[in-house]
Short mmCIF file of C-alpha atoms and ligand atoms in Angstrom, two decimals:
data_model
loop_
_atom_site.label_atom_id
_atom_site.label_comp_id
_atom_site.label_asym_id
_atom_site.label_seq_id
_atom_site.Cartn_x
_atom_site.Cartn_y
_atom_site.Cartn_z
CA MET A 857 -7.08 4.97 -7.70
CA ARG A 858 -9.63 2.92 -6.31
CA ILE A 859 -10.22 1.66 -2.49
CA CYS A 860 -12.52 -0.70 -1.71
CA CYS A 861 -13.54 -1.61 2.09
CA ILE A 862 -15.83 -4.97 2.64
CA GLY A 863 -17.69 -4.29 5.83
CA ALA A 864 -19.61 -0.95 6.00
CA GLY A 865 -19.90 -0.99 10.20
CA TYR A 866 -18.73 1.61 12.64
CA VAL A 867 -15.40 1.15 11.82
CA GLY A 868 -15.27 0.93 7.97
CA GLY A 869 -18.41 3.54 7.57
CA PRO A 870 -16.72 6.64 9.03
CA THR A 871 -13.04 5.54 8.15
CA MET A 872 -13.71 5.37 4.29
CA THR A 873 -15.97 8.22 4.59
CA VAL A 874 -12.75 10.44 6.09
CA ILE A 875 -10.65 8.99 3.49
CA ALA A 876 -13.11 9.82 0.61
CA ARG A 877 -13.01 13.65 1.96
CA LYS A 878 -9.45 13.81 2.52
CA CYS A 879 -8.84 12.26 -0.95
CA PRO A 880 -11.25 13.86 -3.39
CA ASP A 881 -9.19 11.94 -6.53
CA ILE A 882 -9.36 8.48 -5.21
CA ARG A 883 -12.78 6.66 -5.63
CA VAL A 884 -13.73 4.64 -2.20
CA ASP A 885 -16.46 1.89 -2.26
CA VAL A 886 -18.00 0.64 0.84
CA VAL A 887 -19.51 -2.80 0.23
CA ASP A 888 -21.24 -4.96 2.24
CA ILE A 889 -23.40 -7.89 2.41
CA ASN A 890 -25.77 -6.37 5.18
CA ALA A 891 -28.38 -4.98 1.77
CA GLU A 892 -30.42 -2.83 4.77
CA ARG A 893 -27.34 -1.37 6.16
CA ILE A 894 -26.18 -0.19 2.71
CA ALA A 895 -29.79 1.17 2.31
CA ALA A 896 -29.14 2.98 5.27
CA TRP A 897 -25.47 4.43 4.35
CA ASN A 898 -27.41 5.67 1.19
CA SER A 899 -30.41 7.31 3.15
CA ASP A 900 -30.78 10.18 5.06
CA SER A 901 -30.81 8.00 8.45
CA LEU A 902 -27.25 6.59 8.42
CA PRO A 903 -26.58 3.39 10.27
CA VAL A 904 -24.54 4.72 12.41
CA PHE A 905 -24.38 8.15 14.53
CA GLU A 906 -21.05 9.99 14.92
CA PRO A 907 -21.14 13.37 15.52
CA GLY A 908 -20.02 15.57 12.20
CA LEU A 909 -20.19 12.18 10.11
CA GLU A 910 -23.43 12.99 8.46
CA GLU A 911 -22.32 16.28 7.01
CA ILE A 912 -18.98 14.32 5.54
CA VAL A 913 -21.07 11.62 4.12
CA ARG A 914 -23.18 14.03 2.38
CA LEU A 915 -20.63 15.89 0.54
CA CYS A 916 -18.78 12.80 -0.81
CA ARG A 917 -21.47 10.06 -1.40
CA GLY A 918 -22.16 9.91 -4.86
CA LYS A 919 -19.03 11.54 -5.75
CA ASN A 920 -15.79 9.59 -4.90
CA LEU A 921 -17.70 7.71 -2.00
CA PHE A 922 -19.95 4.78 -2.79
CA PHE A 923 -21.98 2.23 -0.59
CA SER A 924 -23.00 -0.75 -2.32
CA THR A 925 -23.41 -4.71 -2.05
CA ASP A 926 -21.74 -5.13 -5.57
CA VAL A 927 -18.91 -6.66 -3.48
CA ASP A 928 -17.18 -8.72 -6.33
CA ALA A 929 -17.13 -5.74 -8.61
CA ALA A 930 -15.78 -3.54 -5.71
CA ILE A 931 -12.88 -5.83 -5.03
CA ASP A 932 -12.02 -6.58 -8.55
CA ALA A 933 -12.00 -2.70 -9.37
CA ALA A 934 -10.05 -1.54 -6.41
CA ASP A 935 -6.12 -1.05 -6.23
CA ILE A 936 -6.40 -1.49 -2.30
CA VAL A 937 -8.89 -3.76 -0.46
CA PHE A 938 -9.52 -2.87 3.14
CA ILE A 939 -11.14 -5.84 5.38
CA SER A 940 -13.23 -4.33 8.12
CA VAL A 941 -15.63 -6.80 8.71
CA ASN A 942 -16.53 -8.22 12.50
CA THR A 943 -14.56 -10.53 14.09
CA PRO A 944 -16.55 -11.81 17.08
CA THR A 945 -15.47 -13.80 19.81
CA LYS A 946 -16.38 -17.47 18.82
CA THR A 947 -19.07 -19.33 20.57
CA TYR A 948 -18.62 -22.64 19.43
CA GLY A 949 -16.02 -25.27 19.25
CA TYR A 950 -12.35 -24.68 20.08
CA GLY A 951 -11.22 -21.12 21.85
CA ALA A 952 -15.16 -20.61 22.53
CA GLY A 953 -15.83 -17.76 24.65
CA SER A 954 -12.22 -16.49 24.11
CA ALA A 955 -10.96 -16.61 20.73
CA SER A 956 -11.95 -14.79 17.70
CA ASP A 957 -13.82 -16.14 14.94
CA LEU A 958 -12.29 -15.51 11.69
CA ARG A 959 -14.35 -16.86 9.57
CA PHE A 960 -15.84 -13.77 8.02
CA VAL A 961 -12.09 -12.50 7.48
CA GLU A 962 -11.30 -16.10 5.93
CA SER A 963 -14.26 -15.44 3.33
CA CYS A 964 -13.20 -12.22 2.69
CA ALA A 965 -9.39 -13.52 1.47
CA ARG A 966 -11.54 -16.25 -0.14
CA LYS A 967 -13.78 -13.73 -2.08
CA ILE A 968 -10.46 -11.31 -2.95
CA ALA A 969 -8.66 -14.34 -4.49
CA GLU A 970 -11.99 -15.88 -6.33
CA VAL A 971 -12.94 -12.44 -7.89
CA SER A 972 -9.67 -10.43 -8.53
CA ARG A 973 -8.22 -10.50 -11.83
CA SER A 974 -5.26 -8.30 -10.99
CA GLY A 975 -2.86 -8.55 -7.45
CA LYS A 976 -3.88 -5.74 -5.07
CA ILE A 977 -3.09 -4.88 -1.38
CA VAL A 978 -5.21 -6.05 0.85
CA VAL A 979 -5.54 -3.99 4.21
CA GLU A 980 -6.28 -5.87 7.41
CA LYS A 981 -8.48 -2.61 9.06
CA SER A 982 -10.60 -5.24 11.44
CA THR A 983 -8.58 -6.12 14.70
CA LEU A 984 -7.03 -9.38 14.45
CA PRO A 985 -4.66 -11.99 16.61
CA VAL A 986 -1.58 -12.03 15.41
CA ARG A 987 -0.36 -14.01 12.68
CA THR A 988 -3.82 -13.58 11.06
CA ALA A 989 -1.91 -11.95 7.84
CA ASP A 990 -0.40 -15.18 7.61
CA VAL A 991 -3.85 -16.95 6.49
CA ILE A 992 -4.90 -14.32 4.23
CA ARG A 993 -1.69 -14.53 2.66
CA GLN A 994 -1.83 -18.29 1.93
CA ILE A 995 -5.55 -17.79 0.68
CA LEU A 996 -4.35 -15.16 -1.77
CA SER A 997 -1.22 -17.42 -3.17
CA SER A 998 -3.28 -19.89 -4.35
CA THR A 999 -4.19 -17.25 -7.29
CA GLY A 1000 -0.83 -16.79 -8.37
CA MET A 1001 -1.29 -13.07 -8.44
CA GLU A 1002 1.01 -10.58 -6.54
CA PHE A 1003 -0.60 -9.63 -3.41
CA GLN A 1004 0.61 -7.73 -0.79
CA VAL A 1005 -1.15 -7.88 2.75
CA LEU A 1006 -1.10 -5.09 5.05
CA SER A 1007 -2.34 -4.28 8.77
CA ASN A 1008 -3.41 -1.04 9.70
CA PRO A 1009 -5.34 -1.38 13.09
CA GLU A 1010 -8.31 1.32 13.29
CA PHE A 1011 -8.09 3.04 16.73
CA LEU A 1012 -10.81 5.56 16.42
CA ALA A 1013 -12.97 5.59 19.60
CA GLU A 1014 -16.82 5.70 18.82
CA GLY A 1015 -18.58 9.01 19.52
CA THR A 1016 -15.37 10.63 18.54
CA ALA A 1017 -14.55 8.64 15.19
CA VAL A 1018 -14.42 11.72 12.95
CA ARG A 1019 -12.50 13.86 15.11
CA ASP A 1020 -10.14 10.50 15.63
CA LEU A 1021 -10.00 10.03 11.89
CA GLU A 1022 -9.28 13.78 11.07
CA SER A 1023 -6.18 13.87 13.77
CA PRO A 1024 -5.35 10.61 14.98
CA ASP A 1025 -2.58 10.29 17.19
CA ARG A 1026 -1.03 7.76 15.14
CA VAL A 1027 -1.55 5.81 12.18
CA LEU A 1028 0.10 2.25 11.92
CA ILE A 1029 0.92 0.37 8.87
CA GLY A 1030 2.56 -3.06 9.36
CA GLY A 1031 3.67 -4.89 6.26
CA ASP A 1032 6.38 -7.06 4.88
CA GLU A 1033 9.36 -5.15 5.75
CA ASP A 1034 11.58 -7.43 4.45
CA THR A 1035 10.88 -7.40 0.58
CA GLU A 1036 11.11 -4.73 -1.84
CA GLU A 1037 7.41 -5.07 -2.88
CA GLY A 1038 6.43 -5.54 1.12
CA ARG A 1039 7.94 -1.98 1.62
CA SER A 1040 6.49 -0.43 -1.26
CA ALA A 1041 3.23 -1.68 -0.27
CA ILE A 1042 3.29 0.35 3.24
CA ASP A 1043 4.84 2.98 1.31
CA GLU A 1044 2.01 3.41 -0.96
CA LEU A 1045 -0.64 3.38 2.23
CA ALA A 1046 1.13 5.61 4.22
CA GLY A 1047 1.00 8.37 1.11
CA ILE A 1048 -2.74 8.40 1.31
CA TYR A 1049 -2.73 9.11 5.49
CA ALA A 1050 0.33 11.23 4.95
CA ARG A 1051 -2.33 13.57 2.81
CA TRP A 1052 -3.27 14.89 6.38
CA VAL A 1053 -1.39 13.24 8.74
CA PRO A 1054 1.84 14.20 9.46
CA GLU A 1055 4.51 11.73 8.78
CA ASP A 1056 5.95 11.39 12.01
CA ARG A 1057 2.66 10.41 13.12
CA ILE A 1058 2.59 7.42 10.89
CA ILE A 1059 4.26 4.18 12.29
CA LYS A 1060 5.85 1.47 10.01
CA THR A 1061 6.34 -1.74 11.59
CA ASN A 1062 6.36 -5.36 10.89
CA LEU A 1063 2.70 -7.02 10.67
CA TRP A 1064 3.33 -8.88 13.64
CA SER A 1065 3.96 -5.75 15.58
CA SER A 1066 1.12 -4.20 14.14
CA GLU A 1067 -1.55 -6.59 14.96
CA LEU A 1068 0.02 -7.35 18.40
CA SER A 1069 -0.18 -3.38 19.14
CA LYS A 1070 -3.91 -3.22 18.44
CA LEU A 1071 -4.77 -5.82 21.02
CA THR A 1072 -2.00 -4.38 23.51
CA ALA A 1073 -3.21 -0.93 23.14
CA ASN A 1074 -6.93 -1.98 23.66
CA ALA A 1075 -5.89 -4.00 26.95
CA PHE A 1076 -4.05 -1.26 28.14
CA LEU A 1077 -6.78 1.30 28.16
CA ALA A 1078 -9.13 -1.44 29.42
CA GLN A 1079 -6.46 -2.15 32.51
CA ARG A 1080 -6.57 1.34 33.27
CA ILE A 1081 -10.35 1.06 33.56
CA SER A 1082 -10.41 -1.65 35.71
CA SER A 1083 -7.60 -0.38 37.72
CA ILE A 1084 -9.28 2.72 38.85
CA ASN A 1085 -12.50 0.45 39.05
CA SER A 1086 -10.85 -1.74 41.56
CA ILE A 1087 -9.81 1.13 43.58
CA SER A 1088 -13.37 2.53 43.61
CA ALA A 1089 -14.01 -0.63 45.76
CA LEU A 1090 -11.48 0.80 48.20
CA CYS A 1091 -12.77 3.92 47.87
CA GLU A 1092 -16.31 3.14 49.10
CA ALA A 1093 -15.03 1.53 51.68
CA THR A 1094 -12.64 3.85 53.38
CA GLY A 1095 -14.48 7.22 52.74
CA ALA A 1096 -12.06 8.06 49.81
CA ASP A 1097 -13.69 9.70 46.62
CA VAL A 1098 -12.11 8.25 43.32
CA GLU A 1099 -12.16 11.22 41.57
CA GLN A 1100 -9.93 12.33 44.08
CA VAL A 1101 -7.51 10.22 43.86
CA ALA A 1102 -7.81 9.79 40.06
CA ARG A 1103 -6.84 13.61 40.01
CA ALA A 1104 -3.99 13.08 42.42
CA VAL A 1105 -2.48 9.97 40.88
CA GLY A 1106 -3.12 11.09 36.79
CA SER A 1107 -1.30 14.32 37.66
CA ASP A 1108 1.85 12.44 37.62
CA THR A 1109 2.60 12.90 34.07
CA ARG A 1110 4.14 9.54 34.07
CA ILE A 1111 0.80 7.98 34.43
CA GLY A 1112 -1.60 10.83 33.12
CA SER A 1113 -4.78 11.71 33.76
CA LYS A 1114 -6.71 10.40 30.73
CA PHE A 1115 -9.05 7.07 31.06
CA LEU A 1116 -9.04 7.42 34.67
CA ASN A 1117 -12.95 7.69 35.22
CA SER A 1118 -14.25 4.93 37.16
CA SER A 1119 -17.50 3.67 36.17
CA VAL A 1120 -20.12 0.82 35.58
CA GLY A 1121 -17.48 -0.94 33.51
CA TYR A 1122 -16.05 -0.58 30.23
CA GLY A 1123 -18.39 -1.74 27.40
CA GLY A 1124 -17.89 -1.25 23.48
CA SER A 1125 -17.30 -3.75 21.12
CA CYS A 1126 -13.47 -3.64 21.28
CA PHE A 1127 -12.07 -4.36 24.99
CA GLN A 1128 -13.78 -7.16 25.99
CA LYS A 1129 -12.98 -8.77 22.58
CA ASP A 1130 -9.80 -8.08 22.43
CA LEU A 1131 -8.54 -8.86 26.02
CA LEU A 1132 -10.48 -12.36 25.29
CA ASN A 1133 -8.57 -12.72 22.08
CA LEU A 1134 -5.23 -11.27 24.19
CA ILE A 1135 -5.97 -14.31 26.74
CA TYR A 1136 -6.63 -16.58 24.43
CA LEU A 1137 -3.19 -15.79 22.42
CA CYS A 1138 -1.17 -16.26 25.67
CA GLU A 1139 -2.55 -19.43 26.41
CA HIS A 1140 -2.21 -20.97 23.19
CA PHE A 1141 1.08 -19.80 23.08
CA ASN A 1142 1.77 -21.11 26.71
CA LEU A 1143 1.97 -18.38 28.85
CA PRO A 1144 -0.51 -19.06 31.64
CA GLU A 1145 0.97 -16.34 33.82
CA VAL A 1146 0.55 -13.54 31.43
CA ALA A 1147 -2.76 -15.20 30.45
CA LEU A 1148 -4.30 -14.97 34.26
CA TYR A 1149 -2.54 -10.84 34.66
CA TRP A 1150 -5.05 -10.02 31.81
CA ARG A 1151 -7.41 -12.28 32.81
CA GLY A 1152 -7.87 -9.74 36.19
CA VAL A 1153 -9.07 -6.83 33.60
CA VAL A 1154 -11.73 -8.80 32.75
CA GLU A 1155 -12.86 -10.02 35.96
CA ILE A 1156 -12.66 -6.59 37.56
CA ASN A 1157 -14.90 -5.29 34.75
CA ALA A 1158 -17.39 -8.16 35.32
CA TYR A 1159 -17.04 -7.28 39.10
CA GLN A 1160 -17.64 -3.55 39.04
CA LYS A 1161 -21.12 -4.10 37.28
CA ARG A 1162 -22.71 -6.68 39.46
CA ARG A 1163 -21.35 -4.54 42.43
CA PHE A 1164 -22.67 -1.38 40.78
CA ALA A 1165 -26.44 -3.09 40.49
CA GLU A 1166 -26.03 -4.53 44.01
CA GLY A 1167 -25.40 -1.31 45.33
CA VAL A 1168 -28.88 0.10 43.77
CA ILE A 1169 -30.44 -2.96 45.68
CA ASP A 1170 -28.98 -2.83 48.32
CA SER A 1171 -29.86 1.04 48.77
CA LEU A 1172 -33.28 0.54 47.86
CA TYR A 1173 -33.92 -1.90 50.99
CA ARG A 1174 -33.05 -4.88 49.10
CA ASN A 1175 -36.24 -5.20 47.25
CA ILE A 1176 -36.65 -3.81 43.76
CA CYS A 1177 -39.43 -5.80 42.90
CA GLY A 1178 -42.48 -3.73 41.20
CA LYS A 1179 -40.58 -0.83 41.59
CA ARG A 1180 -39.74 1.54 38.60
CA LEU A 1181 -36.08 2.42 37.89
CA ALA A 1182 -35.43 5.21 35.42
CA ILE A 1183 -32.65 3.97 33.29
CA PHE A 1184 -30.77 6.96 32.07
CA GLY A 1185 -28.65 5.74 29.18
CA PHE A 1186 -28.16 2.41 27.40
CA ALA A 1187 -25.29 3.14 25.14
CA PHE A 1188 -21.85 1.62 25.94
CA LYS A 1189 -20.89 5.51 26.10
CA GLU A 1190 -21.99 8.59 24.93
CA ASP A 1191 -22.51 10.06 21.33
CA THR A 1192 -23.08 6.92 19.92
CA ASN A 1193 -25.99 4.70 19.32
CA ASP A 1194 -23.81 1.24 19.65
CA THR A 1195 -24.92 -0.83 22.50
CA ARG A 1196 -22.60 -3.69 22.26
CA GLU A 1197 -21.24 -4.94 25.54
CA SER A 1198 -22.79 -2.07 27.13
CA PRO A 1199 -22.33 -2.32 30.72
CA ALA A 1200 -26.29 -1.16 31.02
CA ILE A 1201 -27.17 -4.87 29.22
CA ASP A 1202 -26.12 -6.54 32.40
CA ILE A 1203 -26.99 -4.20 34.98
CA CYS A 1204 -30.55 -4.06 33.65
CA ARG A 1205 -30.90 -7.88 33.33
CA LEU A 1206 -29.83 -8.04 36.98
CA PHE A 1207 -32.75 -5.51 37.92
CA LEU A 1208 -35.05 -7.75 35.81
CA ASN A 1209 -34.05 -10.88 37.35
CA GLU A 1210 -35.28 -9.24 40.66
CA ARG A 1211 -38.46 -7.99 39.09
CA ALA A 1212 -37.91 -4.30 38.86
CA GLN A 1213 -39.86 -2.54 36.36
CA LEU A 1214 -37.49 -0.22 33.75
CA ALA A 1215 -38.01 2.98 32.39
CA VAL A 1216 -35.42 3.56 29.66
CA PHE A 1217 -34.43 6.52 27.81
CA ASP A 1218 -31.33 6.76 25.60
CA PRO A 1219 -30.99 9.71 23.50
CA LYS A 1220 -29.73 7.56 20.47
CA VAL A 1221 -30.48 3.97 21.33
CA SER A 1222 -33.45 2.79 19.54
CA LYS A 1223 -36.56 0.61 21.30
CA LYS A 1224 -35.91 -2.35 19.30
CA GLN A 1225 -32.46 -2.45 20.12
CA ILE A 1226 -33.19 -2.12 23.65
CA LEU A 1227 -35.97 -4.77 23.76
CA ALA A 1228 -33.29 -6.99 21.78
CA ASP A 1229 -30.49 -6.18 24.24
CA LEU A 1230 -32.73 -7.21 26.78
CA ASN A 1231 -34.30 -10.33 25.61
CA VAL A 1232 -37.80 -8.43 26.21
CA GLU A 1233 -40.59 -8.70 23.53
CA GLU A 1234 -42.33 -5.88 22.49
CA GLY A 1235 -45.18 -4.99 24.75
CA ASP A 1236 -43.30 -6.52 27.97
CA PRO A 1237 -44.62 -4.50 30.84
CA ARG A 1238 -41.14 -4.92 32.92
CA VAL A 1239 -39.58 -2.59 30.14
CA GLU A 1240 -40.78 1.13 28.94
CA PHE A 1241 -39.10 2.77 26.29
CA CYS A 1242 -39.26 6.69 27.24
CA ALA A 1243 -39.15 9.51 25.05
CA SER A 1244 -37.57 11.61 27.58
CA PRO A 1245 -35.71 11.26 31.01
CA TYR A 1246 -38.57 13.38 32.67
CA GLU A 1247 -41.28 10.78 31.47
CA ALA A 1248 -38.71 7.57 32.55
CA ALA A 1249 -38.46 9.68 36.06
CA GLU A 1250 -42.13 9.89 36.55
CA LYS A 1251 -42.98 7.99 39.44
CA ALA A 1252 -39.50 6.04 39.78
CA HIS A 1253 -37.97 4.98 43.12
CA ALA A 1254 -34.47 5.81 41.63
CA ILE A 1255 -32.68 7.32 38.98
CA VAL A 1256 -29.60 4.85 37.50
CA LEU A 1257 -27.62 6.78 35.13
CA LEU A 1258 -25.54 4.39 32.92
CA THR A 1259 -24.41 6.41 30.11
CA GLN A 1260 -22.87 10.11 30.65
CA TRP A 1261 -24.72 11.92 27.46
CA LYS A 1262 -24.14 15.45 28.23
CA GLU A 1263 -27.82 16.20 28.38
CA PHE A 1264 -28.39 14.27 31.52
CA LYS A 1265 -26.24 16.98 33.22
CA ASN A 1266 -28.43 19.92 32.59
CA LEU A 1267 -32.11 18.40 33.36
CA ASP A 1268 -34.46 20.40 35.61
CA TYR A 1269 -33.90 18.31 38.58
CA LYS A 1270 -36.15 20.51 40.79
CA LYS A 1271 -38.86 19.06 38.16
CA ILE A 1272 -37.79 15.34 38.16
CA LYS A 1273 -37.63 15.06 41.76
CA SER A 1274 -41.51 16.22 42.73
CA ALA A 1275 -42.26 13.84 40.05
CA MET A 1276 -40.42 10.85 41.61
CA ALA A 1277 -41.70 8.47 44.80
CA THR A 1278 -39.82 9.37 48.41
CA PRO A 1279 -37.36 8.71 48.73
CA ALA A 1280 -35.68 9.54 45.40
CA TRP A 1281 -32.38 8.14 44.76
CA ILE A 1282 -30.00 9.04 42.27
CA PHE A 1283 -27.30 6.48 41.25
CA ASP A 1284 -24.87 8.11 39.17
CA GLY A 1285 -22.85 5.33 37.73
CA ARG A 1286 -20.43 8.01 35.59
CA ASN A 1287 -20.12 10.39 38.50
CA CYS A 1288 -21.20 12.93 36.01
CA LEU A 1289 -23.63 14.60 37.49
CA ASP A 1290 -23.54 17.81 40.22
CA HIS A 1291 -23.68 15.59 43.65
CA ARG A 1292 -24.08 18.61 45.60
CA LEU A 1293 -26.66 20.33 43.57
CA LEU A 1294 -28.97 17.16 43.87
CA GLY A 1295 -28.14 16.88 47.61
CA GLU A 1296 -29.32 20.27 48.20
CA LEU A 1297 -32.63 19.17 46.29
CA GLY A 1298 -32.96 16.28 48.51
CA PHE A 1299 -32.25 13.65 46.21
CA LEU A 1300 -30.48 10.75 47.61
CA LEU A 1301 -27.25 9.79 46.07
CA ARG A 1302 -24.83 7.23 45.18
CA GLY A 1303 -21.84 7.62 42.98
CA ILE A 1304 -18.98 5.30 42.31
CA GLY A 1305 -16.08 5.25 44.38
CA LYS A 1306 -17.61 7.91 46.49
CA GLY A 1307 -17.39 6.38 50.08
CA ASN A 1308 -18.60 9.68 51.84
CA LEU A 1309 -21.83 9.94 49.96
CA SER A 1310 -24.82 8.48 50.91
C1 UDX B 27 -15.49 -4.02 13.08
C2 UDX B 27 -15.06 -5.40 13.96
O1 UDX B 27 -15.78 -5.63 15.24
C3 UDX B 27 -13.72 -4.88 14.83
O2 UDX B 27 -12.66 -6.02 15.17
C4 UDX B 27 -12.64 -4.28 13.89
O3 UDX B 27 -11.86 -3.58 14.49
C5 UDX B 27 -13.36 -3.45 12.73
O4 UDX B 27 -14.62 -4.20 12.46
P1 UDX B 27 -17.22 -2.75 13.68
O5 UDX B 27 -17.12 -1.73 12.30
O6 UDX B 27 -17.97 -1.82 14.60
O7 UDX B 27 -15.92 -3.47 13.75
O8 UDX B 27 -18.35 -4.17 13.40
P2 UDX B 27 -19.74 -3.85 12.53
O9 UDX B 27 -20.33 -2.80 12.74
O10 UDX B 27 -20.31 -5.36 13.12
O11 UDX B 27 -19.54 -3.87 10.97
C6 UDX B 27 -19.02 -5.16 10.32
C7 UDX B 27 -19.74 -5.21 8.92
O12 UDX B 27 -19.06 -6.50 8.13
C8 UDX B 27 -21.13 -5.37 8.96
O13 UDX B 27 -21.92 -4.86 8.78
C9 UDX B 27 -21.20 -6.94 8.17
O14 UDX B 27 -22.70 -7.18 7.43
C10 UDX B 27 -19.61 -6.75 7.44
N1 UDX B 27 -19.85 -8.39 6.70
C11 UDX B 27 -19.37 -9.16 7.77
C12 UDX B 27 -19.30 -7.96 5.01
O15 UDX B 27 -19.85 -7.46 4.49
N2 UDX B 27 -19.57 -9.39 5.12
C13 UDX B 27 -18.85 -10.75 5.63
O16 UDX B 27 -18.20 -11.56 5.25
C14 UDX B 27 -18.82 -10.36 7.29
C1 UDX B 28 -12.07 1.49 22.43
C2 UDX B 28 -10.39 2.31 21.97
O1 UDX B 28 -10.45 3.42 23.04
C3 UDX B 28 -10.10 2.97 20.60
O2 UDX B 28 -8.87 3.07 20.45
C4 UDX B 28 -10.32 1.44 19.45
O3 UDX B 28 -9.98 1.70 18.45
C5 UDX B 28 -11.53 0.74 19.96
O4 UDX B 28 -11.70 0.35 21.65
P1 UDX B 28 -14.18 2.46 21.87
O5 UDX B 28 -14.83 1.45 22.24
O6 UDX B 28 -15.21 2.94 20.84
O7 UDX B 28 -13.08 2.73 21.54
O8 UDX B 28 -14.46 3.76 23.14
P2 UDX B 28 -13.77 4.24 24.32
O9 UDX B 28 -13.87 5.70 24.64
O10 UDX B 28 -12.28 3.56 24.24
O11 UDX B 28 -15.02 3.73 25.45
C6 UDX B 28 -14.59 1.94 25.97
C7 UDX B 28 -15.58 1.93 26.91
O12 UDX B 28 -14.59 2.76 28.52
C8 UDX B 28 -16.71 2.73 27.11
O13 UDX B 28 -17.84 1.80 27.95
C9 UDX B 28 -16.41 3.84 27.93
O14 UDX B 28 -17.76 4.58 28.90
C10 UDX B 28 -15.39 3.18 28.85
N1 UDX B 28 -14.45 4.08 30.07
C11 UDX B 28 -13.72 5.10 29.42
C12 UDX B 28 -14.54 4.25 31.23
O15 UDX B 28 -15.36 3.60 31.73
N2 UDX B 28 -13.64 5.15 32.03
C13 UDX B 28 -12.69 6.24 31.12
O16 UDX B 28 -11.99 6.46 31.79
C14 UDX B 28 -13.12 6.07 29.68
#
């Protein structure tokens, strides 16, 4: 059997690597139109940082895992083609700022129709609006060959991709349950996952349920973060501590304790895009009340980022002009080099508007990426890219922690404090530092949702 995956990104790359590892008898070709990205997958410095990924790529690459730009040949030779290209929020025309831009998915479907000399199973791996499979099906039907379209959304979280892929909570496969051919395509894909995923974790549904489940799962996860973040504002106003509230609330097994960490806001390529898409769909199907409900989740996230940045500015006597701020972490979460929709981007831009000097340190994000995200030229004195947190904190008025990289917990804060301006502030946007210890060292502190700290 041969598998082809179009799109060698954060989803396609790791997912196919794990499939190749688990199924040595299957040849997996990961193709992409971006030659630079493919070259990186074929090098020692992979384009995606994920703990544990490099080791598996090294074991499989060149054996049954191949990265290439020869999209046509890989599609034609495959029995199963995964579509894992990006589906950004549309920036133009109808649905701009809300709907998903499906042009890459459509062009993949057209490409499959054009180069295939035999029917195949086509799998939507990208997160897509409900009923996208119809579009793909229609395009493929013009070939006269037998294609089956499946939806198999990916639930991996960045930073834990390998673990999530090796031991997923569930694998979801949607297909045409009404026909023999549809059911057998679902079973064929299920058979691949069943080699390492227990059967009771493989959920089979119709196409539309599968497509909608992915949007809904991300909306629910984002909603939990906006819920706790909304309460963090109330905690700060009342003297309650959001971590204590989250622990008390989350120990109700009906609610559960995960995903209740108050923060500077959620980031990442999925939550914002998928919520906007869900809202767009609700409006499209004339369900304005439902759209408004989910719109609140998006608005609280924007509010939280703004609220945090304003808290920093307020604490620094409403004047950060010319002040050095050490930015600890720029990725949207720990253990990834990804900055898409990172709260750090909006927060740093607000600081730059106030004419602060930013000294940024992130263990994995490149200088080029940070400058691009902040829309700042190389050499601009307003943004300094630092090689260590110690360098960033030197002469800084404040440390602004935006990503919960583990290494920030165990720094020599005594040494850091002595190198900083006085008073030395720490704004812990992830509540991940030891506030009691830092208070003892003489830092002024502000966490998220901790009304009793000053
Ligand atoms: C993407 C989507 O953002 C997400 O909705 C979906 O769930 C999975 O796919 P990700 O892998 O993180 O997630 O995207 P990205 O890292 O941008 O990778 C997409 C890749 O597809 C890029 O490398 C791009 O060059 C490639 N691509 C895009 C093609 O090969 N062909 C195209 O026509 C368009
Ligand atoms: C998410 C989903 O978890 C995953 O299932 C889906 O396939 C893609 O989208 P990802 O965006 O990679 O994954 O990371 P996730 O761990 O969900 O974090 C998203 C954002 O929420 C990050 O910015 C993170 O810091 C933030 N977050 C997470 C919080 O602010 N508080 C929490 O309690 C958890």
